[in-house]
Each structure stands twice: as structure tokens, then as C-alpha cells.
Amino acid sequence: MRCSVCGREAVIKLRHAGLRLCPEHLVARVEKEVASAIRRFRMFSPEERILVAISGGKDSLALWHILAELGYRVDGLYIDLGIAGYSAPSREASEDFARARGLTLHVVSLAAELGASLDELTRLARGKTCSLCGTVKRYLMNKLAWEGEYQALATGHNLDDEAATLLGNVLRWDEGYLARQYPVLPGEGKLVRKVKPMVFLSEREMAAYCLIRGIEYLYQDCPHAEGARSIALKDVLNRLEDRYPSTKISFLRQFLKVRDRFRPPAPVVLHDCPSCGMPTAAEGPCRFCRLKDTVARHASRVTEDRGAAA
Ligand code: SF4
Ligand code: ZN
Ligand code: ZN
């Protein structure tokens, strides 16, 4: 198999792009796609400071690497969720990556910020693990980006992630989510701009990119991902892609052309949370502060029970 660009030995065949690429041209393609998404969607300028949400997996580490290579002012943020058997190795992979490249990684622990790890929170609060995880991660990422004076918060969502999210939204005809599904979500007040520079790059390309660039990432998935709806949606899309190459990329690209037809949700008036000062859609404490309160009440009950038993 020969590289479509230079004719040397190719290491990957990208049926959806009609390309076979050698290591050098795969790297060039990935970095060019990221640079062009940043320009096309006006994600950020070279003067702005970017915070990348780091999980220790291939996509977030690759994104951090690429943005640093492209010369952007970029730091990483790792949230230690306290998931047994997963958070420790993912934190280690993230810290090793940053140390080896002399990059700045901010590490925050959910236990310190909330008073409980995700595993404990799941036992104490109502709601599914992934939904609670989404709430606390969104809150902490935004808060830390805002407090750290970053102009944009970047995540490593790739084509497979975005196509699966899109399929999920279409299956529910969730108009509000469809209208908001875009590679850039503008910032507003204390809500920092969110950007996804890798939306047109597939999972396979990113795994190959990491291998070629020597990026050591954590192969293991979060234990809670098993059985998640997003995995089933990805599975369906992979099967379609096998039979009809470029299903995912056309699904996403064509959607972006018609997305304006979906009615965005009515604009919400944001209020400052009376406890933490961060924005919240309803008046009163934000969801994170309410969860924090649930954790604190549980802790004080435990202390009282121990006192009574002594
Ligand atoms: Fe959080 Fe669920 Fe993702 Fe695990 S799989 S990191 S619990 S959202
Ligand atoms: Zn080549
Ligand atoms: Zn709050």
C-alpha cells in the first residue's frame, strides 16, 4: 500500500477520505485539519489563552500536543474524579505527558472541590453516574477556565464522538440540542467559550497520530463507559461506516449545513449562584453547590451517628 501523497509505504488507509498515508503525511493531515477547523470556525486567535480538558486518553493528549506544536498558548486541566481503578492511571498518564514536554497541567480533585469523589457522589445523590460526572466536570472546567483567565476551553471530541452525539440527538429529534451542536459554543459572561478542534478527525486517525508522535496515553476506558448509550450509537455508526465509507463525515458535514434550520432554545437569563458566584440558569444555588450541600449533609449525619454510638 503506497501513500497517496508521496508514494512511500503507507501505514493507514482512510476510506472516508479516499487516502492512504505514510506516517509523515498522516501527521501533516491531522495537524492541518485541526488548524483549518480553528480558522474556519474562528475558535480562537494566537494571542488568546486556551485550556484543554485532559483525560489521559488519546484525543485530549493529542489535541494538547497539536495546539502546542501549532504555537498556541495552551495549558491542560485534569480533573481527578476519584473513580476506582481508573482515575489514578489516567492522572499519571496526563502528568507524565505534561512533564515530558514541559507543559503546564492544572490538576484538581473532585474530592477536594466537592467533598466527595464521583464514586461516593453516585451513592449519595440521585442521578446516573455519567450524568453526575457531566455536571461536575462542566462546572469545574468552566470555573477553572474562567478563574484562570483562559479565553477558550478546548475538548478532544473527535468525528466518532460528534457523529454519535448527532445520531442520539436525531433519534430523539431534540431540537434544542441539535441547534446547539456546533464546533464552537460562544462564551457569555462567566461562561467560557467551548471549542472542539478535532471534530473532523476520526478515532482511528487519532490513535495512529499518537502512535507516530510517541504520545503515551491510557488505553483503558472509564469503567462507567461500559453499557453507555454513546457506545451503542458508535457501534451502529461503525457498522454503517464499514459498509458505506464516509457515512460519519457526511452525516456531520451535511448536518452543519442545515443546522440553522433547527430552532435554538429560548435564551436563558443567567443568574449568579449565591454560594459560588458562577452562572446558573435558575435562581438559587447552582447544581454543583446543591450537590456539595448533599455531600456535606451526609458527612454531618455520619459524624452525628458516630458521636451517638460512642
Ligand atoms: Fe464520567 Fe461516564 Fe465518562 Fe466515566 S464514562 S468519565 S463516569 S461521563
Ligand atoms: Zn507520504
Ligand atoms: Zn454554585
mmCIF file of C-alpha atoms and ligand atoms in Angstrom:
data_model
loop_
_atom_site.group_PDB
_atom_site.id
_atom_site.type_symbol
_atom_site.label_atom_id
_atom_site.label_comp_id
_atom_site.label_asym_id
_atom_site.label_seq_id
_atom_site.Cartn_x
_atom_site.Cartn_y
_atom_site.Cartn_z
ATOM 1 C CA MET A 1 0.000 0.000 0.000
ATOM 2 C CA ARG A 2 1.508 3.325 -1.119
ATOM 3 C CA CYS A 3 0.977 6.828 0.324
ATOM 4 C CA SER A 4 -1.421 8.838 -1.867
ATOM 5 C CA VAL A 5 0.771 11.920 -1.391
ATOM 6 C CA CYS A 6 4.392 10.757 -1.704
ATOM 7 C CA GLY A 7 4.243 7.129 -2.877
ATOM 8 C CA ARG A 8 6.187 5.784 0.124
ATOM 9 C CA GLU A 9 4.939 2.885 2.280
ATOM 10 C CA ALA A 10 1.522 3.831 3.748
ATOM 11 C CA VAL A 11 0.546 2.853 7.302
ATOM 12 C CA ILE A 12 -3.150 3.747 7.254
ATOM 13 C CA LYS A 13 -5.982 3.648 4.759
ATOM 14 C CA LEU A 14 -8.676 6.272 5.301
ATOM 15 C CA ARG A 15 -11.550 5.076 3.181
ATOM 16 C CA HIS A 16 -13.756 8.034 4.136
ATOM 17 C CA ALA A 17 -11.152 10.478 2.805
ATOM 18 C CA GLY A 18 -10.044 8.295 -0.111
ATOM 19 C CA LEU A 19 -6.462 8.374 1.192
ATOM 20 C CA ARG A 20 -3.633 6.023 2.089
ATOM 21 C CA LEU A 21 -0.997 7.787 4.128
ATOM 22 C CA CYS A 22 2.570 7.302 5.323
ATOM 23 C CA PRO A 23 3.407 8.446 8.890
ATOM 24 C CA GLU A 24 4.655 11.852 7.743
ATOM 25 C CA HIS A 25 1.554 12.643 5.708
ATOM 26 C CA LEU A 26 -0.848 11.315 8.333
ATOM 27 C CA VAL A 27 0.719 13.720 10.841
ATOM 28 C CA ALA A 28 0.531 16.549 8.303
ATOM 29 C CA ARG A 29 -3.145 15.813 7.584
ATOM 30 C CA VAL A 30 -4.148 15.695 11.256
ATOM 31 C CA GLU A 31 -2.385 18.946 12.130
ATOM 32 C CA LYS A 32 -3.737 20.685 9.012
ATOM 33 C CA GLU A 33 -7.315 19.603 9.803
ATOM 34 C CA VAL A 34 -7.034 20.988 13.337
ATOM 35 C CA ALA A 35 -5.547 24.276 12.103
ATOM 36 C CA SER A 36 -8.250 24.633 9.465
ATOM 37 C CA ALA A 37 -11.119 23.900 11.914
ATOM 38 C CA ILE A 38 -9.713 26.568 14.260
ATOM 39 C CA ARG A 39 -9.666 29.110 11.399
ATOM 40 C CA ARG A 40 -12.957 28.106 9.776
ATOM 41 C CA PHE A 41 -14.977 28.242 12.987
ATOM 42 C CA ARG A 42 -12.983 31.171 14.439
ATOM 43 C CA MET A 43 -12.294 29.137 17.567
ATOM 44 C CA PHE A 44 -9.509 31.319 18.956
ATOM 45 C CA SER A 45 -6.665 33.592 17.912
ATOM 46 C CA PRO A 46 -2.917 33.087 18.552
ATOM 47 C CA GLU A 47 -2.999 35.747 21.298
ATOM 48 C CA GLU A 48 -5.705 34.010 23.324
ATOM 49 C CA ARG A 49 -5.038 31.564 26.158
ATOM 50 C CA ILE A 50 -6.515 28.092 25.745
ATOM 51 C CA LEU A 51 -7.242 25.479 28.388
ATOM 52 C CA VAL A 52 -7.517 21.871 27.162
ATOM 53 C CA ALA A 53 -9.577 19.403 29.179
ATOM 54 C CA ILE A 54 -7.272 16.410 29.675
ATOM 55 C CA SER A 55 -8.471 12.889 30.455
ATOM 56 C CA GLY A 56 -5.255 10.941 29.844
ATOM 57 C CA GLY A 57 -6.808 9.358 26.726
ATOM 58 C CA LYS A 58 -5.546 9.697 23.158
ATOM 59 C CA ASP A 59 -7.783 12.508 21.949
ATOM 60 C CA SER A 60 -7.166 15.047 24.682
ATOM 61 C CA LEU A 61 -3.401 14.415 24.813
ATOM 62 C CA ALA A 62 -3.146 14.582 21.010
ATOM 63 C CA LEU A 63 -5.101 17.844 20.961
ATOM 64 C CA TRP A 64 -2.827 19.367 23.594
ATOM 65 C CA HIS A 65 0.226 18.218 21.652
ATOM 66 C CA ILE A 66 -1.083 19.653 18.347
ATOM 67 C CA LEU A 67 -2.098 23.019 19.806
ATOM 68 C CA ALA A 68 1.323 23.359 21.445
ATOM 69 C CA GLU A 69 3.011 22.352 18.131
ATOM 70 C CA LEU A 70 0.949 24.957 16.288
ATOM 71 C CA GLY A 71 2.283 27.582 18.694
ATOM 72 C CA TYR A 72 -0.873 28.313 20.690
ATOM 73 C CA ARG A 73 -0.726 29.460 24.321
ATOM 74 C CA VAL A 74 -2.184 26.303 25.778
ATOM 75 C CA ASP A 75 -2.320 24.665 29.227
ATOM 76 C CA GLY A 76 -4.041 21.477 30.374
ATOM 77 C CA LEU A 77 -6.641 20.786 33.047
ATOM 78 C CA TYR A 78 -7.049 17.368 34.607
ATOM 79 C CA ILE A 79 -9.963 16.673 36.950
ATOM 80 C CA ASP A 80 -9.308 13.764 39.269
ATOM 81 C CA LEU A 81 -12.790 12.296 39.663
ATOM 82 C CA GLY A 82 -11.733 9.589 42.104
ATOM 83 C CA ILE A 83 -13.005 6.650 40.014
ATOM 84 C CA ALA A 84 -11.546 3.455 41.474
ATOM 85 C CA GLY A 85 -9.054 1.727 39.186
ATOM 86 C CA TYR A 86 -9.243 4.441 36.530
ATOM 87 C CA SER A 87 -8.523 7.925 37.882
ATOM 88 C CA ALA A 88 -5.055 7.080 39.243
ATOM 89 C CA PRO A 89 -3.621 5.717 35.946
ATOM 90 C CA SER A 90 -5.322 8.420 33.862
ATOM 91 C CA ARG A 91 -3.880 11.126 36.109
ATOM 92 C CA GLU A 92 -0.438 9.536 35.871
ATOM 93 C CA ALA A 93 -0.595 9.427 32.046
ATOM 94 C CA SER A 94 -1.605 13.108 31.975
ATOM 95 C CA GLU A 95 1.113 14.194 34.408
ATOM 96 C CA ASP A 96 3.795 12.169 32.611
ATOM 97 C CA PHE A 97 2.785 13.715 29.283
ATOM 98 C CA ALA A 98 2.955 17.276 30.653
ATOM 99 C CA ARG A 99 6.259 16.684 32.463
ATOM 100 C CA ALA A 100 7.946 15.162 29.413
ATOM 101 C CA ARG A 101 7.014 18.192 27.276
ATOM 102 C CA GLY A 102 7.415 20.935 29.878
ATOM 103 C CA LEU A 103 3.717 21.893 29.596
ATOM 104 C CA THR A 104 1.583 23.268 32.432
ATOM 105 C CA LEU A 105 -1.095 20.921 33.751
ATOM 106 C CA HIS A 106 -3.558 22.097 36.383
ATOM 107 C CA VAL A 107 -4.818 19.198 38.476
ATOM 108 C CA VAL A 108 -7.948 19.490 40.602
ATOM 109 C CA SER A 109 -9.545 16.804 42.649
ATOM 110 C CA LEU A 110 -13.302 16.394 42.840
ATOM 111 C CA ALA A 111 -12.949 15.188 46.436
ATOM 112 C CA ALA A 112 -11.311 18.497 47.376
ATOM 113 C CA GLU A 113 -13.768 20.678 45.413
ATOM 114 C CA LEU A 114 -16.988 18.862 46.269
ATOM 115 C CA GLY A 115 -16.179 16.884 49.401
ATOM 116 C CA ALA A 116 -16.700 13.527 47.647
ATOM 117 C CA SER A 117 -15.255 11.521 44.788
ATOM 118 C CA LEU A 118 -17.511 10.552 41.870
ATOM 119 C CA ASP A 119 -17.834 7.036 43.290
ATOM 120 C CA GLU A 120 -19.060 8.482 46.625
ATOM 121 C CA LEU A 121 -21.295 11.052 44.951
ATOM 122 C CA THR A 122 -23.049 8.318 42.952
ATOM 123 C CA ARG A 123 -24.000 6.641 46.232
ATOM 124 C CA LEU A 124 -25.215 9.871 47.851
ATOM 125 C CA ALA A 125 -27.015 11.804 45.119
ATOM 126 C CA ARG A 126 -29.829 10.967 42.758
ATOM 127 C CA GLY A 127 -28.892 10.535 39.108
ATOM 128 C CA LYS A 128 -26.817 8.285 36.900
ATOM 129 C CA THR A 129 -23.035 8.287 37.273
ATOM 130 C CA CYS A 130 -22.335 9.741 33.810
ATOM 131 C CA SER A 131 -24.915 12.460 34.231
ATOM 132 C CA LEU A 132 -23.473 13.486 37.629
ATOM 133 C CA CYS A 133 -20.000 13.287 36.120
ATOM 134 C CA GLY A 134 -21.059 15.563 33.245
ATOM 135 C CA THR A 135 -22.484 18.113 35.665
ATOM 136 C CA VAL A 136 -19.412 18.312 37.893
ATOM 137 C CA LYS A 137 -16.940 18.257 35.005
ATOM 138 C CA ARG A 138 -18.742 21.009 33.058
ATOM 139 C CA TYR A 139 -18.903 23.130 36.191
ATOM 140 C CA LEU A 140 -15.260 22.674 37.217
ATOM 141 C CA MET A 141 -13.866 23.066 33.699
ATOM 142 C CA ASN A 142 -15.730 26.312 33.203
ATOM 143 C CA LYS A 143 -14.935 27.652 36.662
ATOM 144 C CA LEU A 144 -11.226 26.934 36.355
ATOM 145 C CA ALA A 145 -11.045 28.330 32.819
ATOM 146 C CA TRP A 146 -12.845 31.468 33.981
ATOM 147 C CA GLU A 147 -10.749 31.947 37.121
ATOM 148 C CA GLY A 148 -7.543 31.213 35.199
ATOM 149 C CA GLU A 149 -8.475 33.877 32.602
ATOM 150 C CA TYR A 150 -8.473 31.482 29.665
ATOM 151 C CA GLN A 151 -10.441 32.677 26.651
ATOM 152 C CA ALA A 152 -11.416 29.220 25.389
ATOM 153 C CA LEU A 153 -11.887 25.730 26.755
ATOM 154 C CA ALA A 154 -10.961 23.024 24.228
ATOM 155 C CA THR A 155 -12.044 19.395 24.298
ATOM 156 C CA GLY A 156 -10.778 16.444 22.264
ATOM 157 C CA HIS A 157 -14.142 15.344 20.814
ATOM 158 C CA ASN A 158 -13.448 13.577 17.524
ATOM 159 C CA LEU A 159 -15.573 12.699 14.494
ATOM 160 C CA ASP A 160 -16.782 9.440 16.053
ATOM 161 C CA ASP A 161 -17.909 11.258 19.212
ATOM 162 C CA GLU A 162 -19.676 14.034 17.324
ATOM 163 C CA ALA A 163 -21.407 11.691 14.856
ATOM 164 C CA ALA A 164 -22.646 9.540 17.778
ATOM 165 C CA THR A 165 -23.935 12.618 19.638
ATOM 166 C CA LEU A 166 -25.644 13.784 16.466
ATOM 167 C CA LEU A 167 -27.285 10.409 15.920
ATOM 168 C CA GLY A 168 -28.508 10.427 19.535
ATOM 169 C CA ASN A 169 -29.964 13.919 19.097
ATOM 170 C CA VAL A 170 -31.616 12.993 15.798
ATOM 171 C CA LEU A 171 -33.152 9.826 17.222
ATOM 172 C CA ARG A 172 -34.815 11.985 19.861
ATOM 173 C CA TRP A 173 -35.407 14.905 17.462
ATOM 174 C CA ASP A 174 -34.055 17.039 20.226
ATOM 175 C CA GLU A 175 -34.257 20.407 18.529
ATOM 176 C CA GLY A 176 -32.562 22.392 21.289
ATOM 177 C CA TYR A 177 -29.534 20.063 21.344
ATOM 178 C CA LEU A 178 -29.388 19.966 17.548
ATOM 179 C CA ALA A 179 -29.339 23.746 17.366
ATOM 180 C CA ARG A 180 -26.509 23.856 19.910
ATOM 181 C CA GLN A 181 -24.391 21.066 18.383
ATOM 182 C CA TYR A 182 -21.562 23.012 16.787
ATOM 183 C CA PRO A 183 -17.752 23.027 16.970
ATOM 184 C CA VAL A 184 -17.872 26.353 18.870
ATOM 185 C CA LEU A 185 -20.156 27.475 21.675
ATOM 186 C CA PRO A 186 -19.643 31.187 22.237
ATOM 187 C CA GLY A 187 -18.840 32.414 25.730
ATOM 188 C CA GLU A 188 -21.201 34.631 27.671
ATOM 189 C CA GLY A 189 -20.489 36.402 30.949
ATOM 190 C CA LYS A 190 -18.694 33.877 33.141
ATOM 191 C CA LEU A 191 -19.375 31.053 30.676
ATOM 192 C CA VAL A 192 -16.151 30.478 28.775
ATOM 193 C CA ARG A 193 -16.202 29.719 25.003
ATOM 194 C CA LYS A 194 -16.108 25.955 24.279
ATOM 195 C CA VAL A 195 -14.326 24.627 21.203
ATOM 196 C CA LYS A 196 -13.803 21.217 19.579
ATOM 197 C CA PRO A 197 -10.952 21.475 17.048
ATOM 198 C CA MET A 198 -10.854 17.736 16.196
ATOM 199 C CA VAL A 199 -14.452 17.180 15.092
ATOM 200 C CA PHE A 200 -13.485 16.149 11.553
ATOM 201 C CA LEU A 201 -10.799 13.643 12.586
ATOM 202 C CA SER A 202 -11.671 10.014 13.163
ATOM 203 C CA GLU A 203 -10.781 7.904 16.178
ATOM 204 C CA ARG A 204 -8.517 5.703 14.009
ATOM 205 C CA GLU A 205 -6.575 8.685 12.743
ATOM 206 C CA MET A 206 -6.068 9.985 16.264
ATOM 207 C CA ALA A 207 -4.855 6.603 17.519
ATOM 208 C CA ALA A 208 -2.389 6.404 14.602
ATOM 209 C CA TYR A 209 -1.293 10.006 15.224
ATOM 210 C CA CYS A 210 -0.493 9.202 18.879
ATOM 211 C CA LEU A 211 1.494 6.148 17.868
ATOM 212 C CA ILE A 212 3.556 8.068 15.320
ATOM 213 C CA ARG A 213 4.111 11.045 17.647
ATOM 214 C CA GLY A 214 5.058 8.807 20.586
ATOM 215 C CA ILE A 215 2.175 10.037 22.738
ATOM 216 C CA GLU A 216 1.690 7.547 25.554
ATOM 217 C CA TYR A 217 -1.931 7.601 26.538
ATOM 218 C CA LEU A 218 -4.138 5.467 28.732
ATOM 219 C CA TYR A 219 -5.732 2.692 26.642
ATOM 220 C CA GLN A 220 -8.189 1.779 29.372
ATOM 221 C CA ASP A 221 -11.715 3.249 29.210
ATOM 222 C CA CYS A 222 -13.606 4.578 32.200
ATOM 223 C CA PRO A 223 -15.442 1.604 33.793
ATOM 224 C CA HIS A 224 -18.708 3.573 33.662
ATOM 225 C CA ALA A 225 -18.495 3.882 29.863
ATOM 226 C CA GLU A 226 -19.488 0.233 29.533
ATOM 227 C CA GLY A 227 -23.111 -0.040 28.524
ATOM 228 C CA ALA A 228 -23.389 3.718 27.894
ATOM 229 C CA ARG A 229 -25.759 4.761 25.113
ATOM 230 C CA SER A 230 -22.932 6.568 23.299
ATOM 231 C CA ILE A 231 -21.093 3.248 22.874
ATOM 232 C CA ALA A 232 -24.160 1.641 21.268
ATOM 233 C CA LEU A 233 -24.538 4.629 18.919
ATOM 234 C CA LYS A 234 -20.855 4.420 17.942
ATOM 235 C CA ASP A 235 -21.246 0.736 17.288
ATOM 236 C CA VAL A 236 -24.154 1.324 14.887
ATOM 237 C CA LEU A 237 -22.204 4.032 13.061
ATOM 238 C CA ASN A 238 -19.092 1.832 12.811
ATOM 239 C CA ARG A 239 -21.118 -0.905 11.186
ATOM 240 C CA LEU A 240 -22.584 1.552 8.698
ATOM 241 C CA GLU A 241 -19.160 3.046 8.043
ATOM 242 C CA ASP A 242 -17.750 -0.424 7.281
ATOM 243 C CA ARG A 243 -20.341 -0.938 4.582
ATOM 244 C CA TYR A 244 -20.670 2.645 3.392
ATOM 245 C CA PRO A 245 -17.405 4.533 3.938
ATOM 246 C CA SER A 246 -17.722 8.245 4.755
ATOM 247 C CA THR A 247 -21.113 7.795 6.462
ATOM 248 C CA LYS A 248 -19.908 9.586 9.594
ATOM 249 C CA ILE A 249 -18.180 12.512 7.920
ATOM 250 C CA SER A 250 -21.082 13.200 5.532
ATOM 251 C CA PHE A 251 -23.586 12.838 8.372
ATOM 252 C CA LEU A 252 -21.765 15.539 10.348
ATOM 253 C CA ARG A 253 -20.796 17.842 7.465
ATOM 254 C CA GLN A 254 -24.287 17.810 5.937
ATOM 255 C CA PHE A 255 -25.828 18.420 9.337
ATOM 256 C CA LEU A 256 -23.637 21.504 9.850
ATOM 257 C CA LYS A 257 -25.010 22.866 6.565
ATOM 258 C CA VAL A 258 -28.648 22.565 7.682
ATOM 259 C CA ARG A 259 -28.210 23.148 11.390
ATOM 260 C CA ASP A 260 -29.572 26.713 11.154
ATOM 261 C CA ARG A 261 -32.984 25.246 10.404
ATOM 262 C CA PHE A 262 -33.286 23.979 13.972
ATOM 263 C CA ARG A 263 -34.781 26.411 16.408
ATOM 264 C CA PRO A 264 -32.380 27.240 19.259
ATOM 265 C CA PRO A 265 -33.806 27.050 22.780
ATOM 266 C CA ALA A 266 -35.123 30.346 24.140
ATOM 267 C CA PRO A 267 -32.201 32.305 25.609
ATOM 268 C CA VAL A 268 -31.908 31.715 29.337
ATOM 269 C CA VAL A 269 -31.262 34.520 31.727
ATOM 270 C CA LEU A 270 -28.222 33.539 33.735
ATOM 271 C CA HIS A 271 -28.056 34.259 37.440
ATOM 272 C CA ASP A 272 -25.011 34.242 39.702
ATOM 273 C CA CYS A 273 -25.100 31.360 42.161
ATOM 274 C CA PRO A 274 -25.353 32.905 45.660
ATOM 275 C CA SER A 275 -22.836 30.351 47.009
ATOM 276 C CA CYS A 276 -20.074 30.225 44.410
ATOM 277 C CA GLY A 277 -20.856 33.142 42.095
ATOM 278 C CA MET A 278 -20.779 31.028 38.935
ATOM 279 C CA PRO A 279 -23.619 31.283 36.386
ATOM 280 C CA THR A 280 -26.738 29.177 36.750
ATOM 281 C CA ALA A 281 -29.954 29.019 34.722
ATOM 282 C CA ALA A 282 -32.315 29.103 37.714
ATOM 283 C CA GLU A 283 -32.272 31.442 40.681
ATOM 284 C CA GLY A 284 -30.745 29.994 43.866
ATOM 285 C CA PRO A 285 -27.703 27.750 44.292
ATOM 286 C CA CYS A 286 -26.294 26.092 41.171
ATOM 287 C CA ARG A 287 -26.437 22.306 40.741
ATOM 288 C CA PHE A 288 -22.814 21.872 41.820
ATOM 289 C CA CYS A 289 -23.425 23.768 45.075
ATOM 290 C CA ARG A 290 -26.583 21.729 45.695
ATOM 291 C CA LEU A 291 -24.605 18.513 45.232
ATOM 292 C CA LYS A 292 -21.937 19.886 47.558
ATOM 293 C CA ASP A 293 -24.632 20.551 50.103
ATOM 294 C CA THR A 294 -25.954 16.966 49.798
ATOM 295 C CA VAL A 295 -22.432 15.649 50.418
ATOM 296 C CA ALA A 296 -21.918 17.977 53.416
ATOM 297 C CA ARG A 297 -25.271 16.971 54.975
ATOM 298 C CA HIS A 298 -24.374 13.310 54.617
ATOM 299 C CA ALA A 299 -20.959 13.919 56.222
ATOM 300 C CA SER A 300 -22.513 15.717 59.199
ATOM 301 C CA ARG A 301 -25.098 12.907 59.669
ATOM 302 C CA VAL A 302 -22.263 10.369 59.727
ATOM 303 C CA THR A 303 -20.413 12.444 62.329
ATOM 304 C CA GLU A 304 -23.568 12.714 64.489
ATOM 305 C CA ASP A 305 -24.220 8.948 64.235
ATOM 306 C CA ARG A 306 -20.651 8.211 65.267
ATOM 307 C CA GLY A 307 -20.999 10.640 68.189
ATOM 308 C CA ALA A 308 -24.229 8.946 69.306
ATOM 309 C CA ALA A 309 -22.673 5.476 69.026
ATOM 310 C CA ALA A 310 -19.583 6.467 71.064
HETATM 311 FE FE1 SF4 B 1 -17.602 10.334 33.501
HETATM 312 FE FE2 SF4 B 1 -19.241 8.470 32.487
HETATM 313 FE FE3 SF4 B 1 -17.256 9.480 31.018
HETATM 314 FE FE4 SF4 B 1 -16.704 7.865 33.067
HETATM 315 S S1 SF4 B 1 -17.831 7.319 31.210
HETATM 316 S S2 SF4 B 1 -15.659 9.788 32.577
HETATM 317 S S3 SF4 B 1 -18.283 8.471 34.537
HETATM 318 S S4 SF4 B 1 -19.032 10.604 31.810
HETATM 319 ZN ZN ZN B 2 3.546 10.198 2.280
HETATM 320 ZN ZN ZN B 3 -22.698 27.440 42.905
#
